[in-house]
Structure formats: structure tokens, C-alpha cells
PDB file of C-alpha atoms in Angstrom:
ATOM      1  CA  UNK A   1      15.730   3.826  -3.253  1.00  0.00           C
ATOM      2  CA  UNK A   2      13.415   5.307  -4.542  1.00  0.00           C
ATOM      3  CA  UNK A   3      11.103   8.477  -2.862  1.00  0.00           C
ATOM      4  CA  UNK A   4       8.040   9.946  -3.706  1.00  0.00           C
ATOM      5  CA  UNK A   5       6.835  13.523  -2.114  1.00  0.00           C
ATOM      6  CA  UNK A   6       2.783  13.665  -1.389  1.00  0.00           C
ATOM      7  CA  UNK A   7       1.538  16.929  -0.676  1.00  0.00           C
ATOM      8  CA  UNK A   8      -0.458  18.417   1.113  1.00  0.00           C
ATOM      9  CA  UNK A   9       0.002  16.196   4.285  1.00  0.00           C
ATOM     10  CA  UNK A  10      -3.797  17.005   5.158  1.00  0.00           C
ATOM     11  CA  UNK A  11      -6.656  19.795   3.715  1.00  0.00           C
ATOM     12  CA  UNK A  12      -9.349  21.343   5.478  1.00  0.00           C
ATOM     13  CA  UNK A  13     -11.546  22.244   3.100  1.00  0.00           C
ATOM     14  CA  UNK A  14     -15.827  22.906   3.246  1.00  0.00           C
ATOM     15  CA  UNK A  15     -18.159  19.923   1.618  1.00  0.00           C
ATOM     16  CA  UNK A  16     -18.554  20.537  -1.901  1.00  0.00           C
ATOM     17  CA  UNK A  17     -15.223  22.190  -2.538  1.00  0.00           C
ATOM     18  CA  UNK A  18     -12.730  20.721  -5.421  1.00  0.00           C
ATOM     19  CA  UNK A  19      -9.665  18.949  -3.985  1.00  0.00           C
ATOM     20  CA  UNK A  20      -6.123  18.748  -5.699  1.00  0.00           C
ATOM     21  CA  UNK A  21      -3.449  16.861  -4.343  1.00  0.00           C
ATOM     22  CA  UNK A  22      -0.074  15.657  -6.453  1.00  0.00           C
ATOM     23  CA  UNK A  23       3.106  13.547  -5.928  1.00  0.00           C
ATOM     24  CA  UNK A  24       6.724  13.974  -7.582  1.00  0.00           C
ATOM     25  CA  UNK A  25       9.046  11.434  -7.655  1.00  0.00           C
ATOM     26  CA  UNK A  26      13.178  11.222  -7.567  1.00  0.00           C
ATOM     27  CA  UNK A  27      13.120   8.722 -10.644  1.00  0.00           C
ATOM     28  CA  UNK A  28      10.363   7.459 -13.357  1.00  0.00           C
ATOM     29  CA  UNK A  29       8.036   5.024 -12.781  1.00  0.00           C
ATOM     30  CA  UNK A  30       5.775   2.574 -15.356  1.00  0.00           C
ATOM     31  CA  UNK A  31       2.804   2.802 -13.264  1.00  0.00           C
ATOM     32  CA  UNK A  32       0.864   5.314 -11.260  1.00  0.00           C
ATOM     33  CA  UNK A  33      -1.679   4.458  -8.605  1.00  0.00           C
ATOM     34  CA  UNK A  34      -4.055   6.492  -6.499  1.00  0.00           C
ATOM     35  CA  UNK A  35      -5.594   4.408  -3.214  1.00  0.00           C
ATOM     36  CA  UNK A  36      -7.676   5.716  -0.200  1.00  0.00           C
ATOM     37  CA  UNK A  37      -7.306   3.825   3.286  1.00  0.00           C
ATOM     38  CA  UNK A  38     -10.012   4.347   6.052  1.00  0.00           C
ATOM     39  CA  UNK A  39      -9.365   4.228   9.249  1.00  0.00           C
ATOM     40  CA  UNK A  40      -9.090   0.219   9.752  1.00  0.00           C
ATOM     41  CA  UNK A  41      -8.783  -0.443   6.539  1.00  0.00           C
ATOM     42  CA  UNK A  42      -6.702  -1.273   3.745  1.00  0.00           C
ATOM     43  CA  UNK A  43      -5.860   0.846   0.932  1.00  0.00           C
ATOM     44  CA  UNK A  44      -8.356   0.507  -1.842  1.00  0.00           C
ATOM     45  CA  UNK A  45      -7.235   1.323  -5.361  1.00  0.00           C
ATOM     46  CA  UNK A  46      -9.308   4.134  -6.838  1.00  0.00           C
ATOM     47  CA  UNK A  47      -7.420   4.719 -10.158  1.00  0.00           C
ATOM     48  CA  UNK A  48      -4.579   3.617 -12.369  1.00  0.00           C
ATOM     49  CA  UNK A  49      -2.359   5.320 -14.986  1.00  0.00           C
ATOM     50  CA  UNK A  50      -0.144   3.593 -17.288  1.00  0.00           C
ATOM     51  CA  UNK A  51       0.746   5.826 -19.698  1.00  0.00           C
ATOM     52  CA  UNK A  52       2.876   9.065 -19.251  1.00  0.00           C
ATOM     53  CA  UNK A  53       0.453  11.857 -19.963  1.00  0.00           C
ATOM     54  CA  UNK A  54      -2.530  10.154 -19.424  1.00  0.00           C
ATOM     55  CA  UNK A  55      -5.605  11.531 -18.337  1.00  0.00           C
ATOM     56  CA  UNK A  56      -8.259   9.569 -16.556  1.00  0.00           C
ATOM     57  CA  UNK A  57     -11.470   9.977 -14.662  1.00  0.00           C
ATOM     58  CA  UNK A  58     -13.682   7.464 -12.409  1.00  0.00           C
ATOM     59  CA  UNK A  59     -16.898   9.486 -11.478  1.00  0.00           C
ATOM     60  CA  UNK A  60     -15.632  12.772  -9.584  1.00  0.00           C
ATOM     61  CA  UNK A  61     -12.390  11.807  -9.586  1.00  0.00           C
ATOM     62  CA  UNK A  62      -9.800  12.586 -12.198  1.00  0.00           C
ATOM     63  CA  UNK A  63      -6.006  11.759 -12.078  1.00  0.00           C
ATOM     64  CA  UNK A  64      -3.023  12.135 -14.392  1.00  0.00           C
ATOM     65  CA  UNK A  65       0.251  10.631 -15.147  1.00  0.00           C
ATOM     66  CA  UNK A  66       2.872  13.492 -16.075  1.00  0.00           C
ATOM     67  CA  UNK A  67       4.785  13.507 -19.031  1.00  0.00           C
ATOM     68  CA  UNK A  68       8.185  13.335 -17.210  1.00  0.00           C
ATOM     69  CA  UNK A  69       6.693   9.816 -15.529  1.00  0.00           C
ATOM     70  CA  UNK A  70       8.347  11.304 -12.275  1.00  0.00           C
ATOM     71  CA  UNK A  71       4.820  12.866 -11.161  1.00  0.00           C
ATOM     72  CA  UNK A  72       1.058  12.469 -10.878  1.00  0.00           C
ATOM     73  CA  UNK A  73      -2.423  14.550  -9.848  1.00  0.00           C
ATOM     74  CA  UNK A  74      -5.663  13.523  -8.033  1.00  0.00           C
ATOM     75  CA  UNK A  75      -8.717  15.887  -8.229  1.00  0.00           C
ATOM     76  CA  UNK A  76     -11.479  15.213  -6.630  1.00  0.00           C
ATOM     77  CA  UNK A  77     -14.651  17.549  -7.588  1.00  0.00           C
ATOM     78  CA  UNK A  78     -17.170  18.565  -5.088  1.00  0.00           C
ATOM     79  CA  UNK A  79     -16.049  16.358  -2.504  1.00  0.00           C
ATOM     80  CA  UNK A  80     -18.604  15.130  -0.125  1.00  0.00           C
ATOM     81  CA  UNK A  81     -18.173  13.809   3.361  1.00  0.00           C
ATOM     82  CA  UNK A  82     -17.178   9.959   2.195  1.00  0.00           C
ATOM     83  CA  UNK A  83     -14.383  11.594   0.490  1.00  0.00           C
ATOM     84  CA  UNK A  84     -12.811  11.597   3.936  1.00  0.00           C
ATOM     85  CA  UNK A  85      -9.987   9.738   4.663  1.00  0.00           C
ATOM     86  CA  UNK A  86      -6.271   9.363   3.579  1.00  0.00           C
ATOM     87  CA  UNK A  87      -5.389   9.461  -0.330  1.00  0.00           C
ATOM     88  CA  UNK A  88      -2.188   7.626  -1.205  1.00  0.00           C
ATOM     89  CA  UNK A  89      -0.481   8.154  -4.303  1.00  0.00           C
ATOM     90  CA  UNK A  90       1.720   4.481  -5.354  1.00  0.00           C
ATOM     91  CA  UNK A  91       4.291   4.307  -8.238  1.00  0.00           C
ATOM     92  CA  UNK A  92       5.689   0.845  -9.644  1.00  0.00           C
ATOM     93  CA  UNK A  93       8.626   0.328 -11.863  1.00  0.00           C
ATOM     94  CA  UNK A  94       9.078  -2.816 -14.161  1.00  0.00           C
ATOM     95  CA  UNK A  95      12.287  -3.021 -15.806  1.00  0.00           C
ATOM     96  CA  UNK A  96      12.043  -5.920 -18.310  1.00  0.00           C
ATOM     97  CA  UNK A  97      13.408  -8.190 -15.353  1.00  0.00           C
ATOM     98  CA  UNK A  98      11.164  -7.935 -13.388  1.00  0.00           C
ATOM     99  CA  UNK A  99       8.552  -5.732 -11.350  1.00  0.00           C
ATOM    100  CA  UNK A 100       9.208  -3.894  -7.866  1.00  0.00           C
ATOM    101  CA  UNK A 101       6.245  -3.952  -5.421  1.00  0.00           C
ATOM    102  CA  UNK A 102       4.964  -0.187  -4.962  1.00  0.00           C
ATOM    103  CA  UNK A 103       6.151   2.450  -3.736  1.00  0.00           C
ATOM    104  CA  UNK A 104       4.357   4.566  -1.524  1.00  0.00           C
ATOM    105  CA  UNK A 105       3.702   8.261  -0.639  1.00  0.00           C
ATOM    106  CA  UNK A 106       3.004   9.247   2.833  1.00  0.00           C
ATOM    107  CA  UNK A 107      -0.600  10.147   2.174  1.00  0.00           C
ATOM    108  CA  UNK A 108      -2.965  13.441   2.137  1.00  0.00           C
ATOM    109  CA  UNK A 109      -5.322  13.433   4.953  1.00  0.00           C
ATOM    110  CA  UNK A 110      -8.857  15.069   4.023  1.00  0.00           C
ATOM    111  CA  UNK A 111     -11.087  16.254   6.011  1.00  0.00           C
ATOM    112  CA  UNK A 112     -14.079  17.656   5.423  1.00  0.00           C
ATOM    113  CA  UNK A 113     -16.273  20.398   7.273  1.00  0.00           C
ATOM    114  CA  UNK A 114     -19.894  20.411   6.941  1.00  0.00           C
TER     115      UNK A 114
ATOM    116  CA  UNK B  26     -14.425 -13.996  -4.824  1.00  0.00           C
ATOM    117  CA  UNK B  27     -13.633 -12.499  -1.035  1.00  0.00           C
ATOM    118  CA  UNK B  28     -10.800 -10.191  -1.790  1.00  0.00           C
ATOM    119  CA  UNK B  29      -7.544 -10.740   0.213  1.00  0.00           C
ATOM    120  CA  UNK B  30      -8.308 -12.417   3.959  1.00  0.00           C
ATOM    121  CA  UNK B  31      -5.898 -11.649   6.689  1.00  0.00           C
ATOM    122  CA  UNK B  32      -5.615 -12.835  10.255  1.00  0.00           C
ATOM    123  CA  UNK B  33      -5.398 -12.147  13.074  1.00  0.00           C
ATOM    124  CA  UNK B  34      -7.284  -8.621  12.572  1.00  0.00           C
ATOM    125  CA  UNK B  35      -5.487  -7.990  15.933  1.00  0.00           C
ATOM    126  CA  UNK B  36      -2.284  -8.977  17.764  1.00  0.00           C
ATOM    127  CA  UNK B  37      -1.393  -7.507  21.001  1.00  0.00           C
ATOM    128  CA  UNK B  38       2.162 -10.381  22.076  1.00  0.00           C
ATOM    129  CA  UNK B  39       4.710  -9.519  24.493  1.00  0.00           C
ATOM    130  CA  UNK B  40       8.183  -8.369  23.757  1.00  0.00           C
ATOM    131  CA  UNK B  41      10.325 -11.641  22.870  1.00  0.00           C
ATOM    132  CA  UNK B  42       7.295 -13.989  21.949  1.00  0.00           C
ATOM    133  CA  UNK B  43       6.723 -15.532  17.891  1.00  0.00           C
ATOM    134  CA  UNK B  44       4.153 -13.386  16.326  1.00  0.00           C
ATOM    135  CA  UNK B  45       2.873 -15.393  13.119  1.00  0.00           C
ATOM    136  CA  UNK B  46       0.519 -13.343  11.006  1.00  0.00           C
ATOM    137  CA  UNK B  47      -1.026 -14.620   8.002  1.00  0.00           C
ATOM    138  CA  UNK B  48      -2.672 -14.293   4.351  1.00  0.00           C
ATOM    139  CA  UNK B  49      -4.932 -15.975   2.038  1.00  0.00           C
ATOM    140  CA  UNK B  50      -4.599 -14.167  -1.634  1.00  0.00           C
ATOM    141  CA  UNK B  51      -7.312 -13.417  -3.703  1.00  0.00           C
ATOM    142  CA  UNK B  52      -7.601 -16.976  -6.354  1.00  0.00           C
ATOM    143  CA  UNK B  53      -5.055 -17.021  -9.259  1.00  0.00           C
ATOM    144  CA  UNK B  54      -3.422 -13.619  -8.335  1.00  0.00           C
ATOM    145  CA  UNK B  55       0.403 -14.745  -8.660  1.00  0.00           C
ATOM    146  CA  UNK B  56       2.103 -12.206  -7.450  1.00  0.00           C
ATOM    147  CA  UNK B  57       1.759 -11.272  -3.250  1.00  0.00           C
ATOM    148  CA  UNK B  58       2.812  -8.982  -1.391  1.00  0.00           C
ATOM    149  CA  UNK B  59       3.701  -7.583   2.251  1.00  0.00           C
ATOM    150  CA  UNK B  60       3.279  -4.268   3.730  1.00  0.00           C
ATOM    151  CA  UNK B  61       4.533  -2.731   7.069  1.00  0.00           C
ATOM    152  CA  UNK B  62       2.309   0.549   7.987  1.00  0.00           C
ATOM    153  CA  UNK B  63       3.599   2.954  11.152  1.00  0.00           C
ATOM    154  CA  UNK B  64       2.689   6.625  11.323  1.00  0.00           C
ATOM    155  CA  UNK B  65       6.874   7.703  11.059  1.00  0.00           C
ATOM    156  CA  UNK B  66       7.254   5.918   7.550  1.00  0.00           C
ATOM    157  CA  UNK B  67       3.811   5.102   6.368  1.00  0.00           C
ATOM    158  CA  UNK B  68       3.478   2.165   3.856  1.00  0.00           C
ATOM    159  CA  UNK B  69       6.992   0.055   3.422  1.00  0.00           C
ATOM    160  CA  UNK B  70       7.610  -2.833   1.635  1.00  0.00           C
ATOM    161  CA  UNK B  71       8.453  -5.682   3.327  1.00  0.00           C
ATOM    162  CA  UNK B  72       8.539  -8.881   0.458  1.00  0.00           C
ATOM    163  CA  UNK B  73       6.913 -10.038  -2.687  1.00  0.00           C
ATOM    164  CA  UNK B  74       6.483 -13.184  -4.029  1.00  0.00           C
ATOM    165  CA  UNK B  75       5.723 -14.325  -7.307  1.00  0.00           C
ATOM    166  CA  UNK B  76       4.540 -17.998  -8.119  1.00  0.00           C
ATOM    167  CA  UNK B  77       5.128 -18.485  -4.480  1.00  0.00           C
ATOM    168  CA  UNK B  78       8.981 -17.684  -4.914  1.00  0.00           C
ATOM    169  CA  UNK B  79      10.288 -14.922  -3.057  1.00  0.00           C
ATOM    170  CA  UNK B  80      11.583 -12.441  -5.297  1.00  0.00           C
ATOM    171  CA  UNK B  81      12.357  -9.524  -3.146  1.00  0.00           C
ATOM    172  CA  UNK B  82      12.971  -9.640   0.530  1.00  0.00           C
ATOM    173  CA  UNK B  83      15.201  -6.195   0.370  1.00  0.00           C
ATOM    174  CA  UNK B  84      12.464  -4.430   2.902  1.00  0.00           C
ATOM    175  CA  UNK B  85      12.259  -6.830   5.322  1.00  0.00           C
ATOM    176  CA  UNK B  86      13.858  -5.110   8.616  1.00  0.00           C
ATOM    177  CA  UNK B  87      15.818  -7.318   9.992  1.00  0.00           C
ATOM    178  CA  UNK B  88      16.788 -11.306  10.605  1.00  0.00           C
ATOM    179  CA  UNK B  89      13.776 -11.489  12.917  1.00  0.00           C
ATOM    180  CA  UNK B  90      11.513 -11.549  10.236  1.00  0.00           C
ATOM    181  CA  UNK B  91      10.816 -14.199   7.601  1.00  0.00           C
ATOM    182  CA  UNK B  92       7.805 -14.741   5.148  1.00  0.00           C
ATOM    183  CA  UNK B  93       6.755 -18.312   3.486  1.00  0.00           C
ATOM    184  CA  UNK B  94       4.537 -18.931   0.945  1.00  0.00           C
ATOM    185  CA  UNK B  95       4.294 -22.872   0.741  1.00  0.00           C
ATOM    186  CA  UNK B  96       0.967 -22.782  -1.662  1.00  0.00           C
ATOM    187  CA  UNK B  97      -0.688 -20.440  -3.615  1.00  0.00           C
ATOM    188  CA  UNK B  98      -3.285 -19.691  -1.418  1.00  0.00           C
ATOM    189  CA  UNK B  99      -1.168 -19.216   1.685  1.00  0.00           C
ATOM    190  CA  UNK B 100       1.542 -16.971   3.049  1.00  0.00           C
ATOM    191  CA  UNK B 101       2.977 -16.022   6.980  1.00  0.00           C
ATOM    192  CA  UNK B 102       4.858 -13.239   8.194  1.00  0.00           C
ATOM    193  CA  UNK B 103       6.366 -14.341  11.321  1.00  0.00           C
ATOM    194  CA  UNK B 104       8.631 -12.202  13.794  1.00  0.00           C
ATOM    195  CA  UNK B 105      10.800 -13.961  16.529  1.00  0.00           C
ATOM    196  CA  UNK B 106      11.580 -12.344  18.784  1.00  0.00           C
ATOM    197  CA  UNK B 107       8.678  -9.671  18.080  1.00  0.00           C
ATOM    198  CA  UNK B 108      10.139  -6.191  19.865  1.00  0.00           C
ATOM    199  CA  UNK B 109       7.945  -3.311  20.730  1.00  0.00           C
ATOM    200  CA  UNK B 110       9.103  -1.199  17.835  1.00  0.00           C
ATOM    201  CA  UNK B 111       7.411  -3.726  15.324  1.00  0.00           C
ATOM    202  CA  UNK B 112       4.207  -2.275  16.807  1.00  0.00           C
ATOM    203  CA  UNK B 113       2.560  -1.787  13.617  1.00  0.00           C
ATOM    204  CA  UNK B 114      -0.505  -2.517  10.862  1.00  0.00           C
ATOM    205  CA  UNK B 115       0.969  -4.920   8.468  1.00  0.00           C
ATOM    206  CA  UNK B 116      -0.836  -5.519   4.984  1.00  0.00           C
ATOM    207  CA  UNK B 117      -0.600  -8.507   2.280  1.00  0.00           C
ATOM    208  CA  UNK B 118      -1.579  -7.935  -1.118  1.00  0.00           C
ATOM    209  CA  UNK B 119      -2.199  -9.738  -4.254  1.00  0.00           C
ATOM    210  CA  UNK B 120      -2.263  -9.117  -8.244  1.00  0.00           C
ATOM    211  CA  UNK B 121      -2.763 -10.995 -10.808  1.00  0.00           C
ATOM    212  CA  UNK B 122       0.529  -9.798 -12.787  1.00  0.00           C
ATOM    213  CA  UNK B 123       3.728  -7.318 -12.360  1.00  0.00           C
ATOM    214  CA  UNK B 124       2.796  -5.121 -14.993  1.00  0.00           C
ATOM    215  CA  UNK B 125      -0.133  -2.980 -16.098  1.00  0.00           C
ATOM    216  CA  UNK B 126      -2.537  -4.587 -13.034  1.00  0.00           C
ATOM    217  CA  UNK B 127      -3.270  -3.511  -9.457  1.00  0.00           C
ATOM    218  CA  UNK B 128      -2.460  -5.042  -6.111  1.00  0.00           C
ATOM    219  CA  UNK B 129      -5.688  -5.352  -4.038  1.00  0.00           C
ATOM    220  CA  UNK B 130      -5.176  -5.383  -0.191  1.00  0.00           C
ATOM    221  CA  UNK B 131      -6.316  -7.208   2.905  1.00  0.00           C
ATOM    222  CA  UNK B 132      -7.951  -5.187   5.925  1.00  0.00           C
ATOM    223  CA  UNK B 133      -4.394  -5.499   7.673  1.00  0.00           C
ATOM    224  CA  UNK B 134      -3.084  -6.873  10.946  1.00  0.00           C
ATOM    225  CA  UNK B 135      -2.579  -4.721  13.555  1.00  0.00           C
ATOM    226  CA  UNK B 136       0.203  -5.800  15.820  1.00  0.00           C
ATOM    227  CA  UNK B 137       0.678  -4.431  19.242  1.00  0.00           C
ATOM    228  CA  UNK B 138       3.980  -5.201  21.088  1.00  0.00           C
ATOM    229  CA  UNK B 139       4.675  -4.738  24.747  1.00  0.00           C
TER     230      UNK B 139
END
């Protein structure tokens, strides 16, 4: 099946600082999805990419769907304590006969020090 | 509308007892779906439906678990026997297509087995 490597497991990092996190994938995908789960929560979709190479932005957060389709970026900019939490990174392939459900990476924990 | 609706919130059932957990999808999504989440292998698919057929059951663990989805608005997860190792948040989720949309997600059911 298919895998897909998050990194970094979890960052430390002081309020206000930029945040980069990525996933790469063993095989292409169609779609790429970004989500962030609080604690007792469900995941809650924060941006989507449906285009290889595309760029796209929702306040301080920017993501990108690589050219290769097998990879993906989130950046937050000067994150601020809601930012905490757990980002997931989701691909989904559709193959003309149909669509798979998505695919999941093991998340980036933030956390944020005042 | 009121997004996906889950229930119970909580489970806590003894090892060998029916666990029934269930899911109202957001109105004239088509497609739903069902998530296992453990800290060892994060978010797993379990089944999708779409049009209340089941399309892909591949992730579901074991013959212990089945899913139904007799209406639109209505699907169960039910383990018998439930065993402590299916100690776990499950999540349903809904979108309105398979390609170029988003799934949206209920607050989960976490499921306690002893």
C-alpha cells in the first residue's frame, strides 16, 4: 500500500517563529491535503492541493503540491499559540475507477513556547 | 448544516461484548468514510462507502468488524466480539465527491476495551 513519511514527528519552537513541515510519498497521488486534529477532536482540513506544483496560501499558512506528485510542504508563518496541535498531511489517489479514501501521515506535533 | 455527528463520544465495553458505534453524514455528501486512530499507526482506513454501497472494506481488521450504511444519513461500525486491542478513537467522514473535494470529519468515538 501505499506510505507517506511526515517529518518532523514534533517541533519546539518560540511563538512567532516560522514553521516548515513536509511529507514524501512511495507513489503519486491526485490530491494533497493538510488537516490539524486537537486533542479530542477530529481532523479539520486546513488546505487542499490539486494540482502538481501548486502553490497555495489560507492566511499564514502556505502549502505546496510538488512537481513529482509524490510530496508536499506546510509553512506556517509566525505561528502563535492556537497553532498548537498535530498537523497531518493526507494524499488521495483516483484512478478513473474509482477514488481511494486518504491516506494518512503520522502527524507533526507543535508545540509552542511562550 | 451540523457537520458530521458521531456517537457515542465515549465507549468504555468489556472484552467480548458488541460495541456499535455510529454516524450521521453531513446532508448530500455521498461518499463516507471510516477511520481507526491509535498512537502505533495513527489514522487507518477502515471502509468507504459511496451511495451507501460499500466500495472498499480492504482496511477493516478483521471478521469482527462490519460497517452498514442502510440510508444516506446513517452508518454503524460494529465490533463483536470487541477485544482490548481495538481500544481506539474511531472517525467517520463524509464528502460530497471522490475527486477534487474534501472529507470533513466527526469529533470521533473513543472506544475503551477492557
Amino acid at each position: 500500500g501505499q506510505q507517506l513519511n511526515q517529518s518532523p514527528q514534533s517541533m519546539f519552537i518560540q511563538e512567532g517563529e516560522d514553521v516548515s513541515m513536509n511529507c514524501t510519498s512511495s507513489s503519486i497521488f491526485n490530491t494533497w491535503l493538510w488537516y490539524k486534529q486537537d486533542p479530542g477532536e477530529g481532523p479539520v482540513l486546513l488546505i487542499a492541493l490539486y494540482k502538481a506544483g501548486e502553490l497555495t496560501s489560507n492566511g499564514r499558512l502556505t502549502a505546496q503540491f510538488g512537481i513529482t506528485r509524490k510530496d508536499s510542504f506546510l509553512n506556517i508563518s509566525a505561528s502563535i499559540p492556537s497553532d498548537v496541535g498535530i498537523y497531518f498531511c493526507a494524499g488521495q489517489l483516483y484512478s478513473g475507477g474509482g477514488a481511494d479514501g486518504l491516506t494518512f501521515g503520522k502527524g507533526t506535533h507543535l508545540i509552542i513556547q511562550p | 448544516d451540523a457537520g458530521v455527528i458521531q456517537s457515542p463520544r465515549h465507549e468504555v465495553t468489556e472484552m467480548g461484548q458488541e460495541v456499535t458505534l455510529r454516524c450521521k453524514p453531513i446532508s448530500g455528501h455521498d461518499y463516507l468514510f471510516w477511520y481507526r486512530q491509535t498512537m502505533m499507526r495513527g489514522l487507518e482506513l477502515l471502509i468507504y462507502f459511496n451511495n451507501n454501497v460499500p466500495i472498499d472494506d480492504s482496511g477493516m481488521p478483521e471478521d469482527r468488524f462490519s460497517a452498514k450504511m442502510p440510508n444516506a444519513s446513517f452508518s454503524t461500525l460494529k465490533i463483536q466480539p470487541s477485544e482490548p486491542r481495538d481500544s481506539a478513537v474511531y472517525f467517520c467522514a463524509s464528502s460530497s465527491g471522490p475527486v477534487n473535494t474534501e472529507a470533513f470529519f466527526g469529533q470521533g468515538t473513543r472506544l475503551t476495551v477492557v
